Amino acid sequence: MSKKVIVTGGTGFIGSHTVVELIAAGYTPVILDNLSNSEIEVLEGIKKITGVTVEFGQIDIKDQAALTTFFHEHKDAIGVIHFAALKAVGESVNKPLLYYKNNIGGLINIISCMKEVGINNHIFSSSCTVYGQPDQLPVTENSPLKPAESPYGNTKQIGEEILREDIASRTDEGKVIALRYFNPIGAHASAEIGELPLGVPENLIPYVTQTAIGLRDELKVFGDDYNTKDGTAVRDYIHVVDLAQAHVVALDRLVNHKNKEKFEVFNLGTGQGNSVLEVIHAFEKSTGVKLNYKVVDRRAGDVEATYADTSFAKNELGWSTKLSLEEMLASAWKWQKKLDSKKSV
Ligand code: UD1
């Protein structure tokens, strides 16, 4: 049986870590990525860790013709893990059509190519953002979805809907697992791959590590008047390596016909909620570096608190996280120290 897997967005943050775990599990990933938010050097990092030179195509998922050619070249693949997407919430508010074209148009192109060459197993990157502010915590897969706060969030909801409806209409062997990520952070223990934010980061951890290393003067904590343990917002931070391994388990499930529905959804988190201040203090403790931070107003569109109910993933996938918040932060710090500091300015 073929062990080839097409990984879109495979040079990105979660994609590159998943490629490493796929190789460790005996799969042969091939990457397609347009390098809009990643760098070709990531392939060297993957090679240093795994010893494998991964086949790569610089292709934009909006380019249906190039995509079709790539899929025909790799029609022996047994599955697609589809990461390629834009993910900056703020940017999506200013450029909604760009987000719909890329994340929705691109998804439709991927599905069409898979059907054309007969690849049936699809793992889709979704997000806990589909739940908005959940009414009950921890949030289960059956929690109601809330109207999206941003075009980015909407693309994840619509993406899931498109996949669900397409799968329901099909008579072939097509099947999908949508994975709703909570907040992925950290880096590979080797520090050969990690998160590469272009420009000023929007997400908390790259901002923390860039402040700690002196690239940013001060970390802004967005709001301390939430109804949480210390007033700052609560999230479920998950180590990117744990998250990557969940993709391998999900793919195994589809390949081995262990899925119970043609379209399944899993939350991927640790089940633990941590506030922004807890993250800051855990970072200081695990690295010994003091952070310069200041509390400012809330950030528009942020929810107060969200964390995952992990029991469905645990029971059905047999997967759960292994790495602690301290390990997540220590690995992110090791990666930041290794990055050429000029790159991020
Ligand atoms: C959000 C989405 C997530 C999406 C991600 C993409 C939710 C619940 N999550 O993550 O689905 O994939 O954006 O970017 O909608 N913070 C600060 N200072 C900073 C940066 C962040 O205090 O400089 C705080 C935020 O207010 C938040 C927490 O840190 O409380 C995490 O923020 P961030 O890393 O941006 O992730 P989310 O907004 O949770």
Short mmCIF file of C-alpha atoms and ligand atoms in Angstrom, two decimals:
data_model
loop_
_atom_site.label_atom_id
_atom_site.label_comp_id
_atom_site.label_asym_id
_atom_site.label_seq_id
_atom_site.Cartn_x
_atom_site.Cartn_y
_atom_site.Cartn_z
CA MET A 1 0.00 0.00 0.00
CA SER A 2 1.19 3.51 -0.81
CA LYS A 3 2.40 5.50 2.17
CA LYS A 4 2.52 8.78 0.26
CA VAL A 5 0.65 11.75 1.75
CA ILE A 6 0.21 15.19 0.19
CA VAL A 7 0.72 17.92 2.80
CA THR A 8 -0.47 21.36 1.72
CA GLY A 9 1.14 24.15 3.71
CA GLY A 10 3.82 21.64 4.69
CA THR A 11 6.55 24.24 5.20
CA GLY A 12 4.36 26.17 7.66
CA PHE A 13 4.41 25.95 11.45
CA ILE A 14 2.03 23.04 12.07
CA GLY A 15 2.65 21.54 8.62
CA SER A 16 6.40 21.16 9.07
CA HIS A 17 6.06 19.51 12.48
CA THR A 18 3.45 17.13 11.03
CA VAL A 19 5.77 16.23 8.14
CA VAL A 20 8.41 15.19 10.71
CA GLU A 21 5.90 13.01 12.59
CA LEU A 22 4.60 11.48 9.35
CA ILE A 23 8.12 10.41 8.43
CA ALA A 24 8.67 8.97 11.91
CA ALA A 25 5.48 6.93 11.44
CA GLY A 26 6.65 5.51 8.10
CA TYR A 27 4.67 7.77 5.73
CA THR A 28 6.20 9.54 2.72
CA PRO A 29 4.99 13.14 2.81
CA VAL A 30 5.18 15.36 -0.28
CA ILE A 31 4.77 19.08 0.36
CA LEU A 32 3.05 21.75 -1.63
CA ASP A 33 3.26 25.31 -0.37
CA ASN A 34 3.38 28.78 -1.97
CA LEU A 35 5.89 29.99 0.67
CA SER A 36 3.70 33.04 1.39
CA ASN A 37 4.21 32.61 5.15
CA SER A 38 7.14 30.19 5.34
CA GLU A 39 10.62 29.68 3.95
CA ILE A 40 12.21 27.04 1.79
CA GLU A 41 14.93 26.51 4.47
CA VAL A 42 12.30 24.66 6.51
CA LEU A 43 13.02 21.68 4.23
CA GLU A 44 16.61 21.67 5.53
CA GLY A 45 15.35 21.67 9.11
CA ILE A 46 13.13 18.68 8.32
CA LYS A 47 16.09 16.92 6.71
CA LYS A 48 18.31 17.55 9.74
CA ILE A 49 15.73 15.99 12.03
CA THR A 50 14.63 13.06 9.85
CA GLY A 51 17.45 12.52 7.36
CA VAL A 52 14.85 12.71 4.59
CA THR A 53 14.74 15.17 1.69
CA VAL A 54 11.04 15.76 1.24
CA GLU A 55 9.70 16.35 -2.26
CA PHE A 56 8.40 19.90 -2.59
CA GLY A 57 6.29 21.83 -5.10
CA GLN A 58 6.01 25.61 -4.87
CA ILE A 59 2.35 25.83 -5.73
CA ASP A 60 -0.46 28.16 -4.76
CA ILE A 61 -3.71 26.36 -3.94
CA LYS A 62 -5.56 29.11 -5.83
CA ASP A 63 -3.80 27.96 -9.03
CA GLN A 64 -6.10 25.15 -10.10
CA ALA A 65 -4.03 24.24 -13.18
CA ALA A 66 -0.74 23.86 -11.27
CA LEU A 67 -2.55 22.04 -8.48
CA THR A 68 -4.11 19.57 -10.92
CA THR A 69 -0.73 18.80 -12.47
CA PHE A 70 0.77 18.22 -8.99
CA PHE A 71 -2.08 15.92 -7.98
CA HIS A 72 -1.74 13.89 -11.19
CA GLU A 73 1.97 13.46 -10.46
CA HIS A 74 1.07 12.21 -6.97
CA LYS A 75 -2.16 10.36 -7.63
CA ASP A 76 -0.71 7.36 -5.77
CA ALA A 77 -1.02 9.32 -2.49
CA ILE A 78 -3.38 7.77 0.06
CA GLY A 79 -4.39 11.03 1.65
CA VAL A 80 -4.15 14.80 1.89
CA ILE A 81 -3.49 16.82 5.02
CA HIS A 82 -4.66 20.30 4.13
CA PHE A 83 -2.98 23.03 6.17
CA ALA A 84 -2.47 25.73 3.51
CA ALA A 85 -4.50 28.74 4.63
CA LEU A 86 -4.21 32.35 5.72
CA LYS A 87 -4.66 32.77 9.48
CA ALA A 88 -4.22 36.36 10.62
CA VAL A 89 -7.50 37.38 12.23
CA GLY A 90 -6.87 41.15 11.96
CA GLU A 91 -5.74 40.99 8.34
CA SER A 92 -8.83 38.98 7.45
CA VAL A 93 -11.04 41.85 8.64
CA ASN A 94 -9.24 44.22 6.25
CA LYS A 95 -8.97 41.78 3.35
CA PRO A 96 -11.98 39.45 3.55
CA LEU A 97 -12.03 38.52 -0.14
CA LEU A 98 -8.39 37.47 0.00
CA TYR A 99 -9.31 35.11 2.85
CA TYR A 100 -12.36 33.67 1.06
CA LYS A 101 -10.41 33.24 -2.19
CA ASN A 102 -7.52 31.53 -0.49
CA ASN A 103 -9.15 29.50 2.28
CA ILE A 104 -12.45 28.66 0.56
CA GLY A 105 -11.49 28.80 -3.13
CA GLY A 106 -8.31 26.89 -2.31
CA LEU A 107 -10.21 24.24 -0.34
CA ILE A 108 -12.62 23.69 -3.25
CA ASN A 109 -9.64 23.31 -5.59
CA ILE A 110 -8.10 20.72 -3.25
CA ILE A 111 -11.35 18.72 -3.00
CA SER A 112 -11.77 18.82 -6.80
CA CYS A 113 -8.22 17.57 -7.37
CA MET A 114 -8.65 14.78 -4.82
CA LYS A 115 -11.83 13.62 -6.56
CA GLU A 116 -10.24 13.86 -10.00
CA VAL A 117 -7.35 11.55 -9.12
CA GLY A 118 -9.24 9.39 -6.59
CA ILE A 119 -7.57 10.31 -3.27
CA ASN A 120 -10.18 9.64 -0.58
CA ASN A 121 -8.71 10.56 2.80
CA HIS A 122 -8.75 14.21 3.85
CA ILE A 123 -7.54 15.75 7.12
CA PHE A 124 -8.67 19.38 7.41
CA SER A 125 -7.21 22.08 9.69
CA SER A 126 -10.04 23.68 11.58
CA SER A 127 -10.01 25.80 14.72
CA CYS A 128 -11.62 26.27 18.12
CA THR A 129 -12.55 29.69 16.79
CA VAL A 130 -15.70 28.00 15.35
CA TYR A 131 -17.10 27.86 18.91
CA GLY A 132 -16.59 31.58 19.61
CA GLN A 133 -17.14 32.09 23.35
CA PRO A 134 -18.59 28.71 24.40
CA ASP A 135 -21.53 28.77 26.82
CA GLN A 136 -20.04 25.86 28.74
CA LEU A 137 -16.46 24.88 29.47
CA PRO A 138 -14.71 22.67 28.65
CA VAL A 139 -15.99 22.77 25.10
CA THR A 140 -17.07 19.51 23.47
CA GLU A 141 -17.37 18.77 19.76
CA ASN A 142 -21.16 19.04 20.14
CA SER A 143 -21.08 22.60 21.49
CA PRO A 144 -23.01 24.94 19.21
CA LEU A 145 -21.03 26.97 16.70
CA LYS A 146 -21.26 30.74 17.09
CA PRO A 147 -21.40 33.40 14.37
CA ALA A 148 -17.78 34.00 13.38
CA GLU A 149 -16.03 37.11 14.73
CA SER A 150 -13.85 37.49 11.63
CA PRO A 151 -13.65 36.44 8.00
CA TYR A 152 -10.81 34.11 9.06
CA GLY A 153 -13.09 32.37 11.57
CA ASN A 154 -15.84 32.25 8.97
CA THR A 155 -13.56 30.46 6.50
CA LYS A 156 -13.07 27.66 9.05
CA GLN A 157 -16.84 27.30 9.62
CA ILE A 158 -17.65 27.45 5.91
CA GLY A 159 -14.76 25.10 5.12
CA GLU A 160 -16.17 22.48 7.49
CA GLU A 161 -19.66 22.95 5.98
CA ILE A 162 -18.38 22.53 2.43
CA LEU A 163 -16.58 19.34 3.39
CA ARG A 164 -19.56 17.97 5.30
CA GLU A 165 -21.99 18.64 2.46
CA ASP A 166 -19.67 17.34 -0.22
CA ILE A 167 -19.00 14.13 1.70
CA ALA A 168 -22.74 13.61 2.33
CA SER A 169 -23.41 13.90 -1.42
CA ARG A 170 -20.77 11.37 -2.46
CA THR A 171 -21.07 7.71 -3.29
CA ASP A 172 -17.32 7.08 -3.49
CA GLU A 173 -14.99 6.25 -0.59
CA GLY A 174 -14.34 9.90 0.33
CA LYS A 175 -13.97 10.69 4.04
CA VAL A 176 -12.84 13.63 6.13
CA ILE A 177 -11.59 14.37 9.62
CA ALA A 178 -11.71 18.03 10.65
CA LEU A 179 -9.37 18.85 13.53
CA ARG A 180 -10.29 21.84 15.65
CA TYR A 181 -7.05 23.16 17.09
CA PHE A 182 -6.91 25.16 20.28
CA ASN A 183 -3.74 27.31 20.61
CA PRO A 184 -0.70 25.56 19.09
CA ILE A 185 2.66 26.82 20.40
CA GLY A 186 6.22 25.60 20.96
CA ALA A 187 8.73 24.13 18.55
CA HIS A 188 10.51 20.87 17.78
CA ALA A 189 12.90 19.92 20.63
CA SER A 190 15.83 20.10 18.18
CA ALA A 191 15.00 23.77 17.38
CA GLU A 192 15.52 22.91 13.70
CA ILE A 193 11.93 23.95 12.92
CA GLY A 194 9.49 26.29 14.68
CA GLU A 195 7.13 29.21 14.15
CA LEU A 196 8.32 31.90 11.72
CA PRO A 197 6.09 34.93 12.12
CA LEU A 198 6.65 37.51 9.39
CA GLY A 199 6.71 41.07 10.72
CA VAL A 200 5.15 41.95 14.07
CA PRO A 201 3.54 38.84 15.54
CA GLU A 202 -0.16 38.84 16.40
CA ASN A 203 -0.03 35.71 18.52
CA LEU A 204 1.00 35.64 22.15
CA ILE A 205 3.98 33.26 22.22
CA PRO A 206 6.04 34.74 19.37
CA TYR A 207 5.44 38.13 20.97
CA VAL A 208 6.61 36.78 24.32
CA THR A 209 9.81 35.28 22.91
CA GLN A 210 10.58 38.34 20.75
CA THR A 211 10.15 40.58 23.79
CA ALA A 212 12.36 38.32 25.89
CA ILE A 213 15.14 38.42 23.29
CA GLY A 214 14.90 42.21 22.93
CA LEU A 215 13.28 42.50 19.50
CA ARG A 216 10.18 44.11 21.07
CA ASP A 217 10.26 46.59 23.95
CA GLU A 218 7.21 45.43 25.78
CA LEU A 219 4.56 42.74 25.71
CA LYS A 220 1.02 44.08 25.87
CA VAL A 221 -1.43 41.99 27.86
CA PHE A 222 -4.82 42.53 26.25
CA GLY A 223 -7.21 43.07 29.15
CA ASP A 224 -7.22 42.09 32.81
CA ASP A 225 -10.91 42.66 33.48
CA TYR A 226 -12.21 39.34 32.17
CA ASN A 227 -14.22 37.08 34.43
CA THR A 228 -11.32 34.62 34.87
CA LYS A 229 -9.01 33.55 37.71
CA ASP A 230 -6.70 36.59 37.36
CA GLY A 231 -8.71 38.74 34.94
CA THR A 232 -6.68 37.86 31.83
CA ALA A 233 -8.06 35.71 28.99
CA VAL A 234 -7.79 31.93 29.17
CA ARG A 235 -6.73 29.60 26.35
CA ASP A 236 -5.81 25.96 25.88
CA TYR A 237 -2.18 26.00 24.71
CA ILE A 238 -1.05 22.79 23.02
CA HIS A 239 2.48 21.78 22.03
CA VAL A 240 2.80 21.71 18.23
CA VAL A 241 4.52 18.29 18.39
CA ASP A 242 1.56 16.78 20.28
CA LEU A 243 -0.73 18.42 17.73
CA ALA A 244 1.34 17.08 14.81
CA GLN A 245 1.09 13.53 16.20
CA ALA A 246 -2.70 13.82 16.28
CA HIS A 247 -2.65 14.30 12.49
CA VAL A 248 -0.80 11.01 12.05
CA VAL A 249 -3.31 9.23 14.29
CA ALA A 250 -6.23 10.78 12.39
CA LEU A 251 -4.74 9.76 9.05
CA ASP A 252 -4.15 6.20 10.32
CA ARG A 253 -7.81 6.11 11.34
CA LEU A 254 -9.01 6.97 7.82
CA VAL A 255 -6.48 4.79 6.02
CA ASN A 256 -7.39 1.79 8.19
CA HIS A 257 -11.15 2.45 7.84
CA LYS A 258 -11.55 2.91 11.59
CA ASN A 259 -13.68 6.03 11.23
CA LYS A 260 -17.30 5.76 12.37
CA GLU A 261 -18.69 8.52 10.14
CA LYS A 262 -17.63 9.80 6.72
CA PHE A 263 -17.15 13.22 8.30
CA GLU A 264 -15.74 13.42 11.80
CA VAL A 265 -14.64 16.31 14.00
CA PHE A 266 -12.18 16.28 16.91
CA ASN A 267 -11.06 18.95 19.37
CA LEU A 268 -7.30 19.04 19.81
CA GLY A 269 -6.19 20.62 23.07
CA THR A 270 -4.76 19.66 26.44
CA GLY A 271 -7.99 20.28 28.33
CA GLN A 272 -6.21 22.79 30.53
CA GLY A 273 -6.98 26.52 30.44
CA ASN A 274 -4.18 28.98 31.19
CA SER A 275 -4.46 32.74 31.53
CA VAL A 276 -2.12 35.17 29.78
CA LEU A 277 -0.48 36.00 33.13
CA GLU A 278 0.01 32.31 33.90
CA VAL A 279 1.75 31.91 30.54
CA ILE A 280 4.00 34.88 31.27
CA HIS A 281 4.94 33.53 34.69
CA ALA A 282 5.47 30.00 33.38
CA PHE A 283 7.75 31.45 30.69
CA GLU A 284 9.76 33.38 33.27
CA LYS A 285 10.04 30.29 35.47
CA SER A 286 11.03 27.85 32.75
CA THR A 287 13.56 30.15 31.03
CA GLY A 288 14.79 32.35 33.89
CA VAL A 289 14.16 35.42 31.69
CA LYS A 290 12.09 38.34 33.06
CA LEU A 291 9.46 39.72 30.71
CA ASN A 292 8.68 43.39 30.35
CA TYR A 293 4.89 43.52 30.08
CA LYS A 294 2.04 45.95 30.58
CA VAL A 295 -1.70 45.46 30.81
CA VAL A 296 -3.60 47.41 28.14
CA ASP A 297 -7.20 47.39 26.86
CA ARG A 298 -8.87 44.25 25.60
CA ARG A 299 -8.22 43.32 21.97
CA ALA A 300 -11.32 43.49 19.74
CA GLY A 301 -12.71 40.07 18.87
CA ASP A 302 -10.99 38.15 21.70
CA VAL A 303 -13.06 35.67 23.67
CA GLU A 304 -12.80 35.49 27.44
CA ALA A 305 -12.02 31.83 27.97
CA THR A 306 -11.93 28.62 25.99
CA TYR A 307 -10.44 25.17 26.54
CA ALA A 308 -11.12 21.74 25.16
CA ASP A 309 -13.00 18.74 26.43
CA THR A 310 -10.45 16.15 25.28
CA SER A 311 -12.43 12.98 26.04
CA PHE A 312 -13.67 12.34 22.49
CA ALA A 313 -10.16 12.53 21.02
CA LYS A 314 -8.85 10.37 23.86
CA ASN A 315 -11.54 7.70 23.54
CA GLU A 316 -11.90 7.60 19.77
CA LEU A 317 -8.40 8.41 18.53
CA GLY A 318 -6.52 7.03 21.52
CA TRP A 319 -4.56 10.27 21.45
CA SER A 320 -3.77 12.73 24.21
CA THR A 321 -1.12 15.36 24.80
CA LYS A 322 2.13 14.58 26.61
CA LEU A 323 3.99 17.87 26.82
CA SER A 324 3.55 20.48 29.56
CA LEU A 325 3.18 24.25 29.31
CA GLU A 326 6.76 24.63 30.61
CA GLU A 327 8.02 22.33 27.84
CA MET A 328 6.05 24.28 25.25
CA LEU A 329 7.56 27.58 26.40
CA ALA A 330 11.10 26.26 26.82
CA SER A 331 11.03 24.87 23.25
CA ALA A 332 9.65 28.16 21.88
CA TRP A 333 12.47 30.00 23.66
CA LYS A 334 15.14 27.63 22.36
CA TRP A 335 13.79 28.22 18.85
CA GLN A 336 13.71 32.00 19.26
CA LYS A 337 17.34 32.01 20.41
CA LYS A 338 18.30 30.05 17.35
CA LEU A 339 16.50 32.31 14.87
CA ASP A 340 18.49 35.00 13.16
CA SER A 341 17.14 37.94 15.17
CA LYS A 342 17.39 40.31 12.19
CA LYS A 343 14.87 38.25 10.25
CA SER A 344 11.97 39.17 12.47
CA VAL A 345 12.48 42.92 12.74
C1 UD1 B 1 -7.01 33.10 17.62
C2 UD1 B 1 -8.04 32.04 17.37
C3 UD1 B 1 -7.45 30.84 16.71
C4 UD1 B 1 -6.67 31.24 15.49
C5 UD1 B 1 -5.61 32.22 15.88
C6 UD1 B 1 -4.87 32.65 14.63
C7 UD1 B 1 -9.82 32.02 19.07
C8 UD1 B 1 -10.27 31.48 20.38
N1 UD1 B 1 -8.63 31.59 18.63
O1 UD1 B 1 -6.23 32.64 18.68
O2 UD1 B 1 -8.47 29.97 16.33
O3 UD1 B 1 -6.11 30.12 14.89
O4 UD1 B 1 -6.22 33.35 16.49
O5 UD1 B 1 -4.05 33.72 14.82
O6 UD1 B 1 -10.50 32.79 18.44
N2 UD1 B 1 -2.43 38.23 23.76
C9 UD1 B 1 -1.87 39.26 24.52
N3 UD1 B 1 -0.86 39.98 23.96
C10 UD1 B 1 -0.38 39.74 22.71
C11 UD1 B 1 -0.95 38.70 21.94
C12 UD1 B 1 -2.00 37.96 22.51
O7 UD1 B 1 -2.28 39.50 25.66
O8 UD1 B 1 0.53 40.45 22.26
C13 UD1 B 1 -3.50 37.41 24.36
C14 UD1 B 1 -4.80 37.43 23.57
O9 UD1 B 1 -5.61 38.49 23.95
C15 UD1 B 1 -5.37 36.05 23.94
C16 UD1 B 1 -4.14 35.18 24.15
O10 UD1 B 1 -3.06 36.08 24.37
O11 UD1 B 1 -6.06 36.12 25.15
C17 UD1 B 1 -3.82 34.31 22.94
O12 UD1 B 1 -3.80 35.13 21.78
P1 UD1 B 1 -3.31 34.58 20.37
O13 UD1 B 1 -2.01 33.88 20.51
O14 UD1 B 1 -3.38 35.73 19.40
O15 UD1 B 1 -4.37 33.47 19.99
P2 UD1 B 1 -5.97 33.55 19.95
O16 UD1 B 1 -6.44 34.94 19.71
O17 UD1 B 1 -6.50 32.82 21.12
#
